[in-house]
Amino acid sequence: MDRSMEAKKIDSRMYRSRTTAERRTERRGKLVEAAIEAFSSSGYRNSSIEQLCAMAGTSTRNFYEEFGSKEELLHALYDDINKRALGAVAAAIAAADPENPKARVGAGVTAYLASVTADVRLARIAHVESVGISADMEAHRQAALDAFAAIIKQEAERMAMARQAPTRDFSLTAIALVGAIKGLAVTAATQGDGTASLKNVAAEATELMVAAILGPRH
């Protein structure tokens, strides 16, 4: 028997032996990867479901088994990007020295920037392609902003309780800092010159946060 035919039969048996859940997980992963590539290169608006399916090697029927629409796929992708980034921030802050507020701020900022700039495609999707799509997408974006601001506010309040920062309402400060950090993240992800390196951007963002929370003398 021809070796290529035998290999195809083996692949077919292996595919059938997997559970439906396993096959769906694989298909979903391929669709997500296709979306990452298409949305970041061609743009979200210029990418069709048919194009995504062709790139993923699956059918439109399979697409709609996983996602209700192209925008639902964008929601899932955007939410995953931010969930991983904020998880990295929380873990970095928790592991930092509570007696060294600047180190804690730096750890959190660096963790966020490292997460969102590790793959320039994801940075473009999160900060460029997801903007202005629909009211529903904006709600997802706002939820992510609120979650990030909540982490900053909580840490600022912890510092205030430890008498490392003044006691005040940090709500607006946290919102402003999120906007600044996200802007710096776009710069770090899209500009390749030395001034926009992750190290430089993280240092700038850290100084900005320290001044806003602790005061300019720290």
GROMACS .gro file of C-alpha atoms in nm:
model
  218
    1MET     CA    1   0.000   0.000   0.000
    2ASP     CA    2   0.118   0.353  -0.085
    3ARG     CA    3   0.266   0.516   0.225
    4SER     CA    4   0.078   0.842   0.172
    5MET     CA    5  -0.253   0.656   0.155
    6GLU     CA    6  -0.168   0.465   0.471
    7ALA     CA    7  -0.079   0.789   0.649
    8LYS     CA    8  -0.411   0.942   0.546
    9LYS     CA    9  -0.598   0.640   0.682
   10ILE     CA   10  -0.412   0.664   1.011
   11ASP     CA   11  -0.490   1.037   1.034
   12SER     CA   12  -0.856   0.966   0.960
   13ARG     CA   13  -0.876   0.699   1.231
   14MET     CA   14  -0.707   0.931   1.481
   15TYR     CA   15  -0.954   1.210   1.394
   16ARG     CA   16  -1.252   0.978   1.443
   17SER     CA   17  -1.112   0.848   1.772
   18ARG     CA   18  -1.113   1.194   1.926
   19THR     CA   19  -1.420   1.310   2.110
   20THR     CA   20  -1.650   1.574   1.969
   21ALA     CA   21  -1.531   1.814   2.239
   22GLU     CA   22  -1.167   1.761   2.140
   23ARG     CA   23  -1.242   1.823   1.773
   24ARG     CA   24  -1.437   2.138   1.857
   25THR     CA   25  -1.155   2.265   2.076
   26GLU     CA   26  -0.912   2.213   1.791
   27ARG     CA   27  -1.140   2.388   1.542
   28ARG     CA   28  -1.198   2.677   1.779
   29GLY     CA   29  -0.825   2.717   1.830
   30LYS     CA   30  -0.765   2.724   1.454
   31LEU     CA   31  -1.038   2.984   1.404
   32VAL     CA   32  -0.893   3.201   1.679
   33GLU     CA   33  -0.545   3.178   1.528
   34ALA     CA   34  -0.688   3.263   1.184
   35ALA     CA   35  -0.864   3.564   1.336
   36ILE     CA   36  -0.544   3.683   1.503
   37GLU     CA   37  -0.362   3.671   1.171
   38ALA     CA   38  -0.642   3.820   0.960
   39PHE     CA   39  -0.758   4.091   1.199
   40SER     CA   40  -0.403   4.213   1.262
   41SER     CA   41  -0.293   4.212   0.897
   42SER     CA   42  -0.603   4.283   0.687
   43GLY     CA   43  -0.806   4.449   0.962
   44TYR     CA   44  -1.121   4.333   1.139
   45ARG     CA   45  -1.358   4.506   0.899
   46ASN     CA   46  -1.181   4.367   0.592
   47SER     CA   47  -1.182   4.007   0.717
   48SER     CA   48  -1.477   3.785   0.626
   49ILE     CA   49  -1.601   3.471   0.796
   50GLU     CA   50  -1.535   3.282   0.473
   51GLN     CA   51  -1.174   3.401   0.477
   52LEU     CA   52  -1.129   3.295   0.839
   53CYS     CA   53  -1.274   2.951   0.764
   54ALA     CA   54  -1.045   2.906   0.465
   55MET     CA   55  -0.743   2.998   0.675
   56ALA     CA   56  -0.853   2.762   0.953
   57GLY     CA   57  -0.937   2.479   0.713
   58THR     CA   58  -1.293   2.450   0.837
   59SER     CA   59  -1.645   2.525   0.716
   60THR     CA   60  -1.880   2.815   0.787
   61ARG     CA   61  -2.111   2.565   0.954
   62ASN     CA   62  -1.832   2.476   1.196
   63PHE     CA   63  -1.767   2.847   1.250
   64TYR     CA   64  -2.123   2.909   1.364
   65GLU     CA   65  -2.104   2.610   1.597
   66GLU     CA   66  -1.831   2.800   1.785
   67PHE     CA   67  -1.922   3.166   1.738
   68GLY     CA   68  -2.249   3.341   1.667
   69SER     CA   69  -2.080   3.604   1.452
   70LYS     CA   70  -1.745   3.750   1.354
   71GLU     CA   71  -1.786   4.007   1.629
   72GLU     CA   72  -1.845   3.736   1.888
   73LEU     CA   73  -1.510   3.590   1.787
   74LEU     CA   74  -1.353   3.934   1.835
   75HIS     CA   75  -1.515   3.957   2.179
   76ALA     CA   76  -1.366   3.621   2.280
   77LEU     CA   77  -1.024   3.717   2.150
   78TYR     CA   78  -1.028   4.060   2.316
   79ASP     CA   79  -1.148   3.921   2.648
   80ASP     CA   80  -0.876   3.654   2.647
   81ILE     CA   81  -0.603   3.910   2.575
   82ASN     CA   82  -0.713   4.127   2.866
   83LYS     CA   83  -0.777   3.839   3.105
   84ARG     CA   84  -0.420   3.717   3.060
   85ALA     CA   85  -0.277   4.069   3.091
   86LEU     CA   86  -0.466   4.154   3.410
   87GLY     CA   87  -0.386   3.813   3.554
   88ALA     CA   88  -0.018   3.885   3.498
   89VAL     CA   89  -0.054   4.224   3.668
   90ALA     CA   90  -0.225   4.081   3.975
   91ALA     CA   91   0.033   3.804   4.009
   92ALA     CA   92   0.327   4.045   3.972
   93ILE     CA   93   0.192   4.286   4.232
   94ALA     CA   94   0.118   4.004   4.476
   95ALA     CA   95   0.474   3.876   4.446
   96ALA     CA   96   0.637   4.217   4.498
   97ASP     CA   97   0.760   4.359   4.829
   98PRO     CA   98   0.470   4.534   5.008
   99GLU     CA   99   0.720   4.768   5.175
  100ASN     CA  100   0.848   4.895   4.840
  101PRO     CA  101   0.560   5.073   4.664
  102LYS     CA  102   0.764   5.179   4.361
  103ALA     CA  103   0.879   4.821   4.307
  104ARG     CA  104   0.519   4.700   4.325
  105VAL     CA  105   0.406   4.961   4.073
  106GLY     CA  106   0.696   4.873   3.844
  107ALA     CA  107   0.623   4.502   3.868
  108GLY     CA  108   0.259   4.550   3.775
  109VAL     CA  109   0.331   4.788   3.488
  110THR     CA  110   0.605   4.569   3.344
  111ALA     CA  111   0.385   4.260   3.366
  112TYR     CA  112   0.101   4.434   3.181
  113LEU     CA  113   0.321   4.574   2.907
  114ALA     CA  114   0.507   4.246   2.862
  115SER     CA  115   0.177   4.062   2.823
  116VAL     CA  116   0.013   4.298   2.573
  117THR     CA  117   0.325   4.361   2.363
  118ALA     CA  118   0.461   4.006   2.347
  119ASP     CA  119   0.272   3.954   2.020
  120VAL     CA  120   0.234   4.270   1.810
  121ARG     CA  121  -0.069   4.113   1.640
  122LEU     CA  122  -0.256   4.089   1.970
  123ALA     CA  123  -0.158   4.443   2.062
  124ARG     CA  124  -0.304   4.572   1.736
  125ILE     CA  125  -0.627   4.377   1.786
  126ALA     CA  126  -0.670   4.491   2.147
  127HIS     CA  127  -0.585   4.857   2.096
  128VAL     CA  128  -0.666   4.935   1.732
  129GLU     CA  129  -0.891   4.686   1.555
  130SER     CA  130  -1.138   4.653   1.842
  131VAL     CA  131  -1.210   5.027   1.858
  132GLY     CA  132  -1.540   5.167   1.727
  133ILE     CA  133  -1.687   4.835   1.614
  134SER     CA  134  -2.021   4.846   1.794
  135ALA     CA  135  -2.186   4.938   2.123
  136ASP     CA  136  -2.146   4.579   2.240
  137MET     CA  137  -1.774   4.578   2.161
  138GLU     CA  138  -1.733   4.909   2.339
  139ALA     CA  139  -1.900   4.753   2.644
  140HIS     CA  140  -1.634   4.479   2.638
  141ARG     CA  141  -1.362   4.741   2.609
  142GLN     CA  142  -1.507   4.944   2.895
  143ALA     CA  143  -1.531   4.635   3.116
  144ALA     CA  144  -1.161   4.569   3.057
  145LEU     CA  145  -1.074   4.931   3.135
  146ASP     CA  146  -1.280   4.917   3.454
  147ALA     CA  147  -1.112   4.594   3.564
  148PHE     CA  148  -0.765   4.741   3.512
  149ALA     CA  149  -0.862   5.063   3.691
  150ALA     CA  150  -0.998   4.859   3.982
  151ILE     CA  151  -0.660   4.686   4.025
  152ILE     CA  152  -0.479   5.021   4.026
  153LYS     CA  153  -0.730   5.175   4.267
  154GLN     CA  154  -0.709   4.878   4.503
  155GLU     CA  155  -0.329   4.894   4.512
  156ALA     CA  156  -0.334   5.272   4.565
  157GLU     CA  157  -0.576   5.231   4.855
  158ARG     CA  158  -0.352   4.961   5.005
  159MET     CA  159  -0.060   5.204   4.987
  160ALA     CA  160  -0.269   5.474   5.153
  161MET     CA  161  -0.361   5.238   5.437
  162ALA     CA  162   0.009   5.157   5.479
  163ARG     CA  163   0.079   5.533   5.488
  164GLN     CA  164   0.286   5.506   5.173
  165ALA     CA  165   0.044   5.731   4.981
  166PRO     CA  166  -0.199   6.009   5.075
  167THR     CA  167  -0.549   5.907   5.177
  168ARG     CA  168  -0.790   6.020   4.905
  169ASP     CA  169  -1.023   5.895   4.633
  170PHE     CA  170  -0.812   5.733   4.361
  171SER     CA  171  -1.100   5.654   4.122
  172LEU     CA  172  -1.027   5.919   3.860
  173THR     CA  173  -0.653   5.875   3.899
  174ALA     CA  174  -0.687   5.505   3.821
  175ILE     CA  175  -0.895   5.573   3.510
  176ALA     CA  176  -0.644   5.831   3.385
  177LEU     CA  177  -0.353   5.595   3.446
  178VAL     CA  178  -0.520   5.313   3.253
  179GLY     CA  179  -0.555   5.540   2.951
  180ALA     CA  180  -0.192   5.648   2.973
  181ILE     CA  181  -0.059   5.295   3.014
  182LYS     CA  182  -0.267   5.162   2.725
  183GLY     CA  183  -0.138   5.445   2.507
  184LEU     CA  184   0.218   5.356   2.600
  185ALA     CA  185   0.143   4.991   2.527
  186VAL     CA  186   0.044   5.079   2.171
  187THR     CA  187   0.367   5.276   2.135
  188ALA     CA  188   0.577   4.988   2.267
  189ALA     CA  189   0.406   4.740   2.036
  190THR     CA  190   0.411   4.943   1.716
  191GLN     CA  191   0.733   5.146   1.725
  192GLY     CA  192   1.055   4.960   1.681
  193ASP     CA  193   1.305   5.232   1.775
  194GLY     CA  194   1.502   5.222   2.099
  195THR     CA  195   1.300   5.492   2.272
  196ALA     CA  196   0.990   5.271   2.260
  197SER     CA  197   1.152   4.956   2.398
  198LEU     CA  198   0.957   4.766   2.662
  199LYS     CA  199   1.215   4.862   2.925
  200ASN     CA  200   1.193   5.234   2.848
  201VAL     CA  201   0.816   5.239   2.823
  202ALA     CA  202   0.779   5.044   3.148
  203ALA     CA  203   1.014   5.286   3.326
  204GLU     CA  204   0.818   5.586   3.197
  205ALA     CA  205   0.484   5.434   3.296
  206THR     CA  206   0.619   5.345   3.640
  207GLU     CA  207   0.735   5.701   3.705
  208LEU     CA  208   0.399   5.831   3.589
  209MET     CA  209   0.207   5.602   3.824
  210VAL     CA  210   0.435   5.666   4.119
  211ALA     CA  211   0.396   6.042   4.077
  212ALA     CA  212   0.017   6.013   4.041
  213ILE     CA  213  -0.032   5.785   4.342
  214LEU     CA  214   0.252   5.859   4.581
  215GLY     CA  215   0.339   6.213   4.481
  216PRO     CA  216   0.623   6.360   4.269
  217ARG     CA  217   0.883   6.333   4.545
  218HIS     CA  218   0.901   5.952   4.537
   0.00000   0.00000   0.00000
